[in-house]
XYZ file of C-alpha atoms in Angstrom:
678
model
C -172.035 -161.182 -162.120
C -170.300 -158.036 -163.962
C -169.085 -158.774 -167.646
C -165.628 -159.252 -167.736
C -166.396 -162.637 -165.076
C -168.562 -163.865 -167.199
C -166.414 -163.526 -170.238
C -163.850 -165.234 -168.790
C -165.737 -168.454 -167.599
C -167.113 -168.410 -170.964
C -163.108 -168.778 -172.353
C -162.888 -170.907 -169.456
C -165.873 -173.363 -170.606
C -165.651 -173.755 -174.601
C -161.319 -173.881 -174.750
C -161.863 -177.399 -174.001
C -164.644 -178.088 -176.767
C -162.505 -175.916 -178.964
C -158.814 -178.176 -178.539
C -161.315 -180.541 -179.417
C -161.655 -179.744 -182.995
C -160.430 -181.523 -185.118
C -159.236 -181.190 -188.579
C -158.222 -182.446 -192.498
C -154.542 -183.102 -192.957
C -152.480 -180.797 -195.172
C -149.246 -180.340 -196.895
C -147.857 -179.217 -193.591
C -148.112 -181.783 -191.988
C -145.626 -183.515 -194.374
C -143.103 -181.912 -192.322
C -144.076 -182.340 -188.754
C -144.060 -186.047 -189.352
C -141.659 -187.540 -187.483
C -140.438 -191.060 -188.712
C -139.548 -192.566 -185.704
C -137.430 -196.447 -186.902
C -134.159 -198.465 -185.782
C -135.288 -199.828 -182.451
C -132.322 -201.003 -180.006
C -132.420 -201.873 -176.383
C -130.412 -201.552 -173.858
C -128.019 -204.975 -172.355
C -129.408 -204.080 -169.258
C -133.646 -203.480 -170.335
C -133.659 -200.404 -169.078
C -132.851 -198.114 -172.345
C -134.823 -198.888 -175.692
C -132.229 -196.737 -178.710
C -133.961 -196.021 -181.782
C -133.315 -192.899 -184.229
C -135.980 -190.089 -185.462
C -135.777 -188.195 -189.206
C -137.914 -185.303 -189.376
C -137.668 -182.346 -191.941
C -135.803 -179.285 -191.965
C -138.117 -176.960 -194.375
C -135.877 -173.694 -194.527
C -132.183 -177.031 -195.883
C -134.437 -179.088 -197.801
C -133.401 -182.318 -196.552
C -135.064 -184.431 -193.589
C -132.029 -185.263 -190.880
C -132.300 -188.335 -188.419
C -131.264 -187.943 -184.852
C -130.339 -190.567 -182.602
C -132.796 -190.355 -179.270
C -133.484 -193.031 -176.238
C -136.504 -194.051 -173.882
C -136.830 -195.552 -170.572
C -138.332 -198.931 -170.797
C -140.846 -197.203 -168.369
C -141.472 -194.932 -170.564
C -140.823 -191.674 -168.207
C -137.477 -190.346 -169.741
C -136.160 -189.528 -173.139
C -133.029 -188.426 -174.031
C -131.580 -187.267 -177.323
C -128.948 -187.934 -178.075
C -127.036 -186.602 -181.223
C -128.311 -182.904 -182.916
C -126.939 -181.700 -185.368
C -127.243 -180.826 -188.833
C -125.930 -183.617 -190.597
C -127.517 -187.396 -189.543
C -126.593 -189.913 -187.353
C -127.610 -193.420 -187.621
C -127.837 -197.648 -186.587
C -127.683 -197.238 -182.891
C -125.933 -200.255 -181.225
C -125.065 -200.486 -177.337
C -121.456 -201.874 -176.499
C -122.615 -205.609 -174.377
C -121.178 -204.445 -171.439
C -123.964 -201.190 -172.142
C -121.344 -198.926 -171.043
C -121.357 -196.917 -174.891
C -123.848 -196.499 -177.556
C -122.167 -195.832 -180.722
C -123.702 -194.691 -183.828
C -122.662 -193.839 -187.724
C -122.000 -190.782 -189.182
C -120.945 -188.647 -192.157
C -121.161 -185.078 -189.725
C -116.978 -184.401 -189.355
C -116.352 -185.306 -193.214
C -118.758 -186.273 -196.023
C -116.420 -186.272 -198.227
C -115.050 -190.202 -196.703
C -118.711 -190.991 -195.982
C -119.471 -192.585 -192.822
C -118.184 -193.387 -189.610
C -118.401 -194.958 -185.968
C -119.323 -192.473 -183.261
C -118.875 -193.799 -179.770
C -120.393 -191.912 -176.565
C -120.198 -192.742 -172.827
C -123.515 -193.279 -171.509
C -121.888 -192.168 -168.036
C -121.821 -188.565 -170.071
C -119.923 -186.558 -171.999
C -119.823 -185.852 -176.052
C -120.271 -188.156 -178.865
C -116.707 -188.757 -180.619
C -116.203 -190.627 -183.480
C -113.630 -193.845 -182.862
C -112.528 -195.147 -186.452
C -111.343 -192.861 -189.526
C -111.402 -195.476 -192.278
C -110.532 -195.371 -195.882
C -113.129 -197.956 -197.278
C -116.974 -197.315 -197.028
C -118.673 -198.560 -195.030
C -121.823 -200.722 -195.082
C -122.514 -201.960 -192.228
C -120.827 -202.914 -187.964
C -121.563 -204.677 -184.695
C -120.053 -205.181 -181.250
C -118.062 -208.095 -180.959
C -119.301 -209.617 -177.322
C -116.155 -208.584 -175.361
C -116.944 -204.818 -176.363
C -114.323 -203.842 -177.420
C -114.130 -204.639 -181.082
C -116.391 -204.490 -183.688
C -116.657 -206.173 -186.448
C -117.413 -203.915 -189.671
C -118.696 -204.528 -193.159
C -116.957 -202.777 -195.774
C -115.867 -201.974 -199.542
C -112.802 -200.731 -200.828
C -113.812 -197.805 -202.494
C -112.945 -197.006 -206.385
C -110.461 -194.957 -208.248
C -112.834 -192.170 -208.704
C -113.516 -191.978 -204.964
C -109.874 -192.362 -203.494
C -109.489 -188.908 -206.366
C -112.188 -186.555 -204.915
C -110.903 -187.565 -201.298
C -107.084 -186.859 -202.565
C -108.096 -183.840 -204.614
C -110.286 -182.084 -201.609
C -106.848 -182.549 -199.673
C -104.586 -181.218 -201.968
C -107.076 -178.413 -202.503
C -106.528 -179.363 -206.345
C -107.128 -175.904 -208.549
C -111.305 -177.081 -210.844
C -109.211 -177.735 -213.654
C -107.026 -180.361 -212.155
C -110.568 -182.111 -211.145
C -110.833 -183.724 -214.676
C -113.527 -187.362 -213.997
C -112.663 -190.198 -215.336
C -114.607 -192.525 -217.660
C -116.434 -195.420 -215.771
C -115.056 -198.973 -217.189
C -117.750 -201.700 -216.786
C -116.826 -205.201 -217.175
C -120.307 -206.840 -215.124
C -123.168 -208.873 -216.194
C -125.535 -206.584 -213.126
C -124.152 -203.629 -213.755
C -126.205 -200.518 -212.273
C -128.395 -200.331 -209.497
C -130.671 -197.335 -207.963
C -128.508 -194.489 -205.150
C -125.748 -196.633 -205.966
C -124.296 -196.038 -209.162
C -122.407 -197.662 -211.558
C -121.298 -200.914 -210.056
C -117.579 -201.473 -210.140
C -115.413 -204.969 -208.899
C -115.395 -203.893 -205.848
C -117.181 -205.938 -203.120
C -118.314 -206.133 -199.285
C -115.617 -207.879 -197.365
C -115.725 -208.615 -193.208
C -112.715 -207.141 -190.541
C -112.504 -206.455 -186.989
C -111.284 -203.115 -185.857
C -110.058 -203.111 -182.346
C -111.586 -199.874 -180.640
C -108.921 -198.783 -178.499
C -105.552 -198.804 -180.498
C -107.467 -198.654 -184.017
C -105.892 -201.570 -186.048
C -107.951 -203.066 -188.945
C -108.106 -206.528 -189.123
C -108.920 -208.420 -192.791
C -111.248 -211.486 -191.623
C -112.197 -212.526 -195.931
C -110.480 -212.360 -198.597
C -112.691 -213.932 -201.078
C -112.607 -210.719 -203.416
C -115.300 -211.841 -205.651
C -118.702 -211.959 -203.393
C -120.077 -209.761 -201.335
C -120.535 -210.367 -197.695
C -123.577 -209.256 -195.573
C -125.669 -209.833 -192.290
C -122.584 -210.698 -190.531
C -123.471 -211.701 -187.199
C -120.899 -212.378 -184.027
C -121.721 -215.279 -181.671
C -122.121 -214.857 -177.973
C -119.566 -216.226 -177.465
C -117.757 -214.162 -179.560
C -115.369 -217.176 -181.472
C -117.551 -217.178 -184.309
C -119.244 -214.216 -187.042
C -121.963 -215.561 -189.720
C -122.656 -213.552 -192.679
C -124.734 -214.496 -196.615
C -122.715 -214.985 -199.429
C -121.884 -216.702 -202.563
C -119.582 -219.165 -204.193
C -120.885 -219.117 -207.451
C -118.323 -218.479 -210.346
C -120.130 -215.233 -211.624
C -123.142 -214.001 -208.392
C -124.106 -211.219 -211.019
C -125.789 -214.584 -212.339
C -127.248 -216.324 -209.662
C -129.577 -215.990 -207.503
C -128.302 -218.319 -205.423
C -126.760 -216.975 -201.829
C -125.706 -219.136 -198.291
C -125.100 -219.673 -194.300
C -121.475 -219.435 -193.800
C -119.693 -218.941 -190.814
C -115.929 -218.550 -189.310
C -113.902 -217.998 -186.680
C -112.905 -214.549 -185.170
C -109.511 -214.770 -186.117
C -107.523 -213.346 -189.913
C -107.672 -215.188 -192.725
C -109.481 -218.279 -190.890
C -111.389 -220.540 -193.427
C -115.281 -220.469 -193.847
C -117.920 -222.864 -193.661
C -120.944 -222.883 -195.981
C -123.400 -223.860 -193.665
C -126.649 -224.239 -195.912
C -127.460 -225.858 -200.077
C -130.683 -224.893 -200.842
C -129.977 -223.926 -204.927
C -131.274 -220.313 -204.120
C -131.653 -217.269 -201.933
C -130.245 -217.789 -198.025
C -130.300 -214.514 -196.301
C -130.075 -212.710 -193.420
C -130.648 -211.002 -191.246
C -129.500 -213.703 -188.750
C -129.989 -214.640 -185.090
C -127.698 -216.963 -182.837
C -129.169 -219.369 -181.151
C -127.591 -217.965 -177.118
C -125.895 -221.618 -176.597
C -124.186 -220.883 -179.649
C -125.299 -223.616 -181.893
C -127.825 -222.581 -184.504
C -128.288 -220.093 -186.949
C -131.877 -218.554 -187.947
C -131.986 -216.742 -191.278
C -134.383 -216.484 -194.091
C -135.062 -218.932 -197.108
C -136.721 -217.399 -199.911
C -137.594 -219.571 -203.672
C -136.997 -221.151 -206.356
C -134.915 -218.681 -208.124
C -136.384 -217.785 -211.602
C -139.177 -216.054 -208.614
C -137.385 -214.440 -206.459
C -138.967 -211.188 -208.113
C -141.998 -212.579 -206.420
C -140.498 -213.657 -202.360
C -141.898 -215.478 -199.818
C -138.958 -215.456 -197.755
C -139.259 -218.914 -195.011
C -137.750 -218.949 -191.761
C -135.381 -221.912 -191.420
C -132.938 -222.593 -189.188
C -128.910 -224.473 -189.235
C -126.523 -225.563 -186.441
C -122.830 -225.023 -187.298
C -122.085 -228.389 -186.372
C -123.197 -231.271 -188.421
C -125.574 -228.828 -190.634
C -128.522 -230.006 -191.388
C -131.322 -226.814 -192.208
C -134.377 -226.910 -191.772
C -137.573 -224.663 -192.487
C -139.551 -223.956 -189.922
C -142.934 -222.276 -191.232
C -143.754 -223.279 -194.638
C -146.721 -224.637 -193.240
C -148.222 -221.145 -192.817
C -147.579 -219.814 -196.734
C -146.851 -216.142 -195.954
C -143.332 -214.281 -195.412
C -141.540 -213.805 -192.701
C -138.947 -211.316 -191.425
C -136.777 -210.406 -189.014
C -135.317 -213.615 -186.480
C -135.225 -213.094 -182.872
C -133.581 -216.419 -180.756
C -135.654 -216.329 -177.597
C -133.609 -215.811 -174.642
C -134.519 -220.250 -173.718
C -133.815 -220.906 -176.934
C -135.773 -222.800 -177.277
C -138.327 -220.678 -179.939
C -138.013 -218.031 -182.603
C -140.083 -214.714 -182.471
C -140.710 -213.122 -186.384
C -142.798 -210.471 -187.741
C -145.483 -212.105 -190.390
C -146.950 -210.892 -193.433
C -150.761 -212.061 -193.253
C -153.655 -210.514 -195.471
C -152.980 -206.967 -194.689
C -151.885 -206.650 -191.686
C -148.558 -207.794 -190.459
C -148.307 -208.713 -186.752
C -145.662 -211.051 -184.808
C -145.697 -215.149 -184.509
C -143.472 -217.391 -182.456
C -142.174 -220.193 -183.943
C -140.965 -223.050 -181.634
C -136.890 -224.305 -182.794
C -137.584 -227.734 -183.184
C -141.317 -227.750 -184.578
C -144.752 -227.135 -183.844
C -147.423 -225.019 -184.186
C -146.846 -221.049 -184.617
C -148.690 -218.741 -182.455
C -149.995 -214.886 -183.066
C -148.151 -212.909 -179.909
C -149.589 -209.224 -181.065
C -153.346 -209.794 -182.081
C -154.191 -206.022 -182.763
C -155.123 -205.004 -186.205
C -152.056 -202.944 -188.352
C -148.512 -203.436 -188.494
C -145.893 -204.092 -186.802
C -142.833 -202.856 -188.710
C -139.989 -203.614 -186.384
C -138.924 -205.635 -183.539
C -135.860 -206.308 -180.716
C -135.062 -207.967 -178.356
C -132.980 -207.938 -174.969
C -133.010 -208.751 -171.444
C -135.868 -210.222 -171.436
C -137.937 -207.577 -173.268
C -139.463 -206.128 -176.896
C -139.792 -203.438 -178.488
C -141.900 -203.522 -182.278
C -142.842 -200.049 -183.975
C -146.250 -200.439 -184.674
C -148.930 -198.457 -186.886
C -152.063 -198.715 -187.541
C -154.450 -196.764 -190.316
C -155.043 -193.420 -188.561
C -151.658 -193.716 -185.950
C -147.904 -193.313 -186.725
C -145.652 -195.581 -186.825
C -144.241 -195.113 -182.846
C -142.252 -197.333 -180.338
C -143.982 -200.240 -178.340
C -142.613 -203.137 -175.218
C -144.719 -205.631 -176.818
C -145.677 -207.644 -172.949
C -147.577 -210.397 -173.963
C -149.735 -210.158 -175.919
C -150.434 -206.650 -174.682
C -148.290 -203.352 -176.705
C -147.509 -200.131 -173.868
C -146.558 -197.007 -175.444
C -143.204 -195.837 -175.613
C -142.547 -192.856 -178.283
C -145.146 -189.983 -178.426
C -143.369 -188.129 -181.873
C -146.455 -188.034 -183.688
C -149.322 -187.746 -180.881
C -149.324 -183.809 -180.047
C -149.964 -184.127 -184.694
C -152.592 -187.172 -184.660
C -154.107 -185.412 -181.690
C -155.240 -181.904 -184.714
C -156.323 -184.101 -187.127
C -159.119 -186.299 -188.472
C -157.818 -189.164 -189.807
C -160.004 -192.038 -191.389
C -160.352 -195.935 -190.632
C -159.322 -198.453 -193.499
C -161.905 -200.460 -194.174
C -161.968 -203.929 -195.136
C -162.737 -205.171 -199.347
C -163.669 -208.339 -201.050
C -164.243 -208.942 -204.676
C -164.354 -211.471 -207.560
C -162.561 -210.633 -210.471
C -163.557 -211.698 -213.992
C -161.686 -214.740 -213.686
C -163.218 -215.648 -210.236
C -160.479 -214.729 -208.081
C -160.666 -213.417 -204.558
C -159.382 -210.113 -203.985
C -158.847 -208.265 -200.855
C -158.858 -204.745 -200.271
C -158.926 -201.518 -198.536
C -161.123 -198.687 -198.834
C -160.646 -195.030 -196.949
C -164.075 -193.227 -197.050
C -164.399 -189.727 -197.760
C -163.236 -187.626 -194.849
C -167.056 -185.487 -195.765
C -170.068 -186.096 -198.858
C -172.709 -184.537 -199.618
C -175.771 -186.215 -198.746
C -176.727 -188.893 -200.966
C -173.528 -187.428 -203.027
C -170.978 -190.854 -204.433
C -167.677 -189.128 -203.990
C -165.062 -189.456 -207.053
C -163.128 -192.851 -206.182
C -159.183 -193.372 -206.475
C -157.670 -195.884 -207.203
C -153.948 -195.765 -205.662
C -151.673 -198.853 -206.542
C -148.797 -200.493 -204.430
C -145.355 -201.067 -206.290
C -143.377 -204.023 -205.553
C -144.924 -206.081 -207.100
C -144.444 -208.470 -203.861
C -145.495 -205.980 -201.070
C -149.430 -205.728 -199.990
C -151.169 -202.269 -198.806
C -152.600 -202.928 -195.158
C -153.927 -201.381 -192.228
C -150.967 -198.647 -191.384
C -150.783 -194.577 -191.620
C -150.546 -193.729 -194.481
C -150.207 -190.080 -195.709
C -151.832 -191.097 -199.315
C -155.242 -192.061 -198.008
C -155.623 -189.510 -195.401
C -154.617 -186.841 -197.729
C -156.733 -187.741 -200.264
C -159.956 -188.445 -198.152
C -159.305 -185.229 -196.814
C -159.801 -183.463 -200.598
C -162.736 -185.450 -200.052
C -162.006 -188.964 -202.351
C -163.022 -192.631 -201.618
C -160.069 -193.948 -201.408
C -159.348 -197.999 -203.715
C -156.805 -199.802 -202.704
C -156.316 -203.587 -204.230
C -154.119 -206.224 -203.437
C -153.778 -207.546 -207.061
C -152.764 -210.552 -207.745
C -148.496 -210.469 -207.469
C -148.625 -208.839 -204.107
C -147.879 -210.593 -200.544
C -149.863 -211.786 -197.829
C -151.669 -214.160 -199.818
C -149.128 -216.494 -200.544
C -146.387 -218.001 -203.004
C -149.520 -219.486 -205.240
C -151.553 -215.748 -205.013
C -147.960 -213.624 -205.418
C -146.764 -215.879 -208.274
C -149.098 -215.981 -210.338
C -148.515 -213.023 -212.922
C -144.804 -214.461 -213.655
C -144.075 -213.194 -217.426
C -147.440 -212.329 -217.486
C -147.098 -209.315 -216.530
C -149.453 -206.373 -216.744
C -153.048 -209.259 -217.458
C -154.425 -210.741 -214.265
C -153.097 -207.711 -211.863
C -155.721 -205.771 -214.467
C -158.571 -207.832 -213.682
C -157.905 -207.822 -210.007
C -157.376 -203.743 -210.055
C -161.160 -203.431 -212.547
C -163.463 -206.393 -210.539
C -162.587 -204.194 -207.182
C -163.223 -200.876 -208.721
C -167.051 -202.224 -209.900
C -167.652 -203.951 -206.706
C -166.498 -200.458 -205.563
C -169.258 -199.070 -208.586
C -171.481 -201.977 -207.139
C -171.825 -201.697 -203.760
C -172.737 -197.544 -203.908
C -169.471 -196.331 -202.620
C -168.398 -194.042 -205.359
C -169.201 -191.828 -208.797
C -168.876 -194.285 -212.099
C -168.396 -191.422 -213.816
C -165.573 -189.137 -211.752
C -162.926 -192.389 -211.428
C -159.374 -191.562 -211.032
C -156.047 -193.932 -211.554
C -152.612 -194.027 -210.058
C -149.577 -195.326 -208.495
C -145.833 -195.254 -208.681
C -142.926 -197.742 -209.856
C -144.992 -201.309 -209.904
C -148.391 -199.391 -208.772
C -146.992 -196.257 -212.140
C -146.617 -199.728 -214.324
C -150.097 -200.927 -214.000
C -151.314 -197.393 -214.263
C -150.466 -197.244 -217.309
C -151.425 -201.282 -218.090
C -154.607 -200.307 -216.383
C -155.735 -197.277 -218.935
C -155.013 -198.346 -222.012
C -157.766 -201.402 -220.952
C -160.289 -199.329 -219.616
C -161.442 -196.172 -220.544
C -163.191 -194.858 -217.843
C -160.691 -193.660 -215.761
C -161.133 -190.031 -215.812
C -158.078 -189.109 -214.443
C -154.424 -190.927 -214.253
C -151.196 -190.151 -212.729
C -148.330 -192.217 -213.667
C -145.341 -192.683 -211.862
C -141.376 -194.314 -212.269
C -143.200 -195.755 -214.798
C -142.900 -198.438 -217.984
C -145.096 -199.628 -220.507
C -142.231 -200.024 -223.831
C -140.607 -202.734 -221.330
C -138.450 -204.321 -224.211
C -136.181 -200.416 -223.799
C -136.233 -201.155 -220.861
C -133.418 -204.182 -220.418
C -129.853 -203.142 -220.457
C -131.224 -199.769 -219.159
C -132.804 -200.198 -215.266
C -131.329 -203.033 -212.905
C -133.385 -205.957 -213.194
C -131.880 -207.536 -215.786
C -131.648 -211.084 -213.937
C -134.801 -211.021 -213.816
C -136.124 -210.588 -217.186
C -133.808 -213.306 -218.679
C -134.865 -215.480 -215.923
C -139.118 -214.646 -216.701
C -138.980 -214.022 -220.262
C -135.705 -214.722 -221.573
C -133.695 -211.705 -223.740
C -136.183 -209.433 -226.028
C -134.096 -211.581 -229.564
C -135.406 -214.941 -227.812
C -138.623 -214.484 -226.465
C -140.111 -210.923 -228.545
C -143.406 -212.287 -229.112
C -143.471 -212.331 -224.497
C -141.195 -209.139 -225.189
C -144.509 -207.179 -226.835
C -147.158 -208.769 -224.674
C -146.031 -207.321 -221.664
C -145.410 -204.018 -223.901
C -148.815 -203.201 -224.826
C -149.867 -200.445 -223.242
C -146.956 -198.383 -225.321
C -147.735 -200.653 -228.905
C -151.539 -199.713 -228.029
C -150.810 -196.367 -226.837
C -153.290 -194.619 -229.098
C -156.196 -196.956 -227.110
C -155.880 -194.653 -224.428
C -158.450 -191.618 -223.643
C -157.461 -191.365 -219.978
C -155.854 -187.539 -219.385
C -152.564 -188.842 -217.638
C -149.718 -187.168 -215.595
C -146.227 -188.315 -216.624
C -143.539 -188.225 -213.450
C -139.729 -189.385 -211.921
C -136.433 -188.267 -211.052
C -134.173 -188.236 -213.420
C -130.920 -190.068 -211.869
C -133.660 -193.297 -210.648
C -131.119 -196.808 -211.921
C -134.223 -198.671 -210.586
C -137.091 -197.625 -213.752
C -135.267 -195.563 -215.832
C -137.158 -191.858 -216.513
C -137.354 -192.298 -220.216
C -140.181 -195.997 -219.672
C -142.135 -192.432 -218.468
C -140.579 -190.203 -221.281
C -141.975 -192.468 -223.607
C -144.853 -192.927 -222.639
C -145.548 -188.855 -222.063
C -143.981 -188.822 -225.483
C -147.093 -191.348 -226.992
C -149.635 -189.028 -225.710
C -148.553 -186.310 -226.348
C -148.523 -187.944 -230.096
C -151.914 -188.877 -230.409
C -153.246 -186.031 -229.122
C -154.498 -186.870 -225.511
C -154.090 -184.584 -222.154
C -150.524 -184.860 -221.045
C -147.816 -183.358 -219.102
C -144.407 -183.954 -217.703
C -142.349 -183.477 -214.710
C -139.125 -184.533 -214.145
C -137.434 -184.387 -210.740
C -133.972 -183.461 -210.867
C -131.556 -185.214 -208.271
C -133.683 -188.119 -207.600
C -134.166 -191.088 -207.406
C -136.562 -194.045 -206.934
C -137.482 -193.351 -203.832
C -137.798 -189.568 -203.136
C -135.479 -187.587 -200.339
C -136.179 -184.194 -201.009
C -138.967 -182.766 -199.278
C -139.819 -179.669 -201.413
C -140.313 -182.437 -203.822
C -142.361 -184.773 -202.099
C -144.838 -182.116 -201.246
C -144.870 -181.151 -205.298
C -145.684 -184.274 -205.562
C -149.000 -183.821 -203.703
C -149.766 -181.155 -205.359
C -149.500 -181.606 -208.401
C -151.596 -185.148 -208.042
C -154.270 -183.190 -206.865
C -154.009 -180.220 -209.121
C -154.887 -182.850 -212.156
C -157.404 -185.611 -210.201
C -159.673 -182.343 -209.435
C -158.942 -180.560 -212.877
C -160.502 -183.742 -214.829
C -162.049 -185.460 -212.181
C -163.950 -182.361 -211.047
C -163.344 -181.789 -207.495
C -161.760 -179.020 -204.827
C -158.512 -178.347 -203.917
C -158.724 -176.416 -201.141
C -157.514 -178.388 -198.507
C -154.358 -178.773 -200.491
C -152.991 -175.692 -200.833
C -151.860 -174.738 -197.055
C -148.414 -173.505 -197.422
């Protein structure tokens, strides 16, 4: 056989093998991951609209675009393009139009509603709102929209007028911020004013905007029109000062300006959305929260209430698990919910008139969102080694509809997470996830990273986690512990840390680490720890308790909790749970022990946070950095400008990972060769 033919045959034979070679995940892959979200099914059930977020590395920002995929999965169409994001896709009830939000025309005026004719043509802007748009829904007649709007502040109006008149920069003088509220600041929103959300009816053809509600002292949220369009249900409060109460209720009004509102619920705690109307227009499904003082550890239950002779009924109390996203079935006999349960999240079905709750999809993993229309149901599903994509839920079977991350996933060597059970020093059974390193020398025990979730009312679950995969690719074993305070294990487990922060959680974290060491999985002399938000707070608590950790990274954290009072957004929780510092100083000192015992901390610690974070302000991080600097424990502080509690700038998100791995490698004696790709 001629040599050139032999070479060609060799290449032909080896190419499939080469194409099957998988590699570890790298930081370059952060910008390649597509975030699929917000599914909406067309009224005829033939299409699913949704959003896909991608990273624009040149502009250093994330851009969200709208796509549609046919129900059979055969066709996918991109609906929006361009440098500005679009969101909240909503099909008109007659199926002719797709509405969405975007600020592409004028960023200063904020989001407006755009419309695209599904029969063809370009998207065009249909609103020019003077208020801030919070949410919108189609009315059943397909000619009107239900809008949730907030009046703009004087400062916002002045900024718009300044731009329109093209005033000189010296005329653009800032105005003082006047505050007269108990709850006066919120992450991203900033300092809060006295403007509240109200409901409006918008006529698309005439562009006429009618105000439906007039209570300017309270927010009106989660508004949903009834199937016949005659009523609108929403969430609000009649309490004198809504800043000082956890109580919200479900209300209903007739769809006409100035109609009186009817209060449907009486529970002295949170009754919340999202809301779902029964097909016969007679009942509303909603979420009932916990006793007000426990709302920091909330576990919502499914409830229904009739609009005539309202007598609220709780339907999910027996399962003692948090539920979300209620959706009535087409026949009104049952309600589908998303249920969070011990490291998994799945769809369940609850009979409207009472009875056993049935789990629908049984796959190990996490069902993050779901939508239903025309007898079809779509879910956003993920597991340890599969990035979130949309699936048709048919019976208990998941049929994949979108494949935005498939090409990337096919290249990657990913690790599943194992379920781990441990028992804390006080006997409490704790459930965790363990992700083993991709590669490890025979007989060698890897370094262990204890990575702590925030919340605390959330859980680590079987879902794709870049953190786990990236650290596993670096050669670490990664342990994620659902300590007491986490959800998915019932109210008692979740509320166990009430007014006792940094105690039982740390006992659980240490117990899980001890179990992994006992099983011979990790090197006891190379323990690292880290987390963000409450995960960062627990990092501070843990390294002030256990000196075994050789490296720590504490993000968006606090330890001197007294200094958080009046500085962050949690004043009501503090007053309800601990009482004001001047009334209960001993409790405040107790939960601030990492700061007041900073001299016990010998673990080299990297601190970081965003400079405009109002959730856990950077002062908490700065104080701990200064404390460790004062006593001589190795430490470093990284402040990211223009970042809230959740980072949005892609280059900063990448920078965090680079610094995390560099810090761990420095103090745990590991290599970072896999993290340097650019």
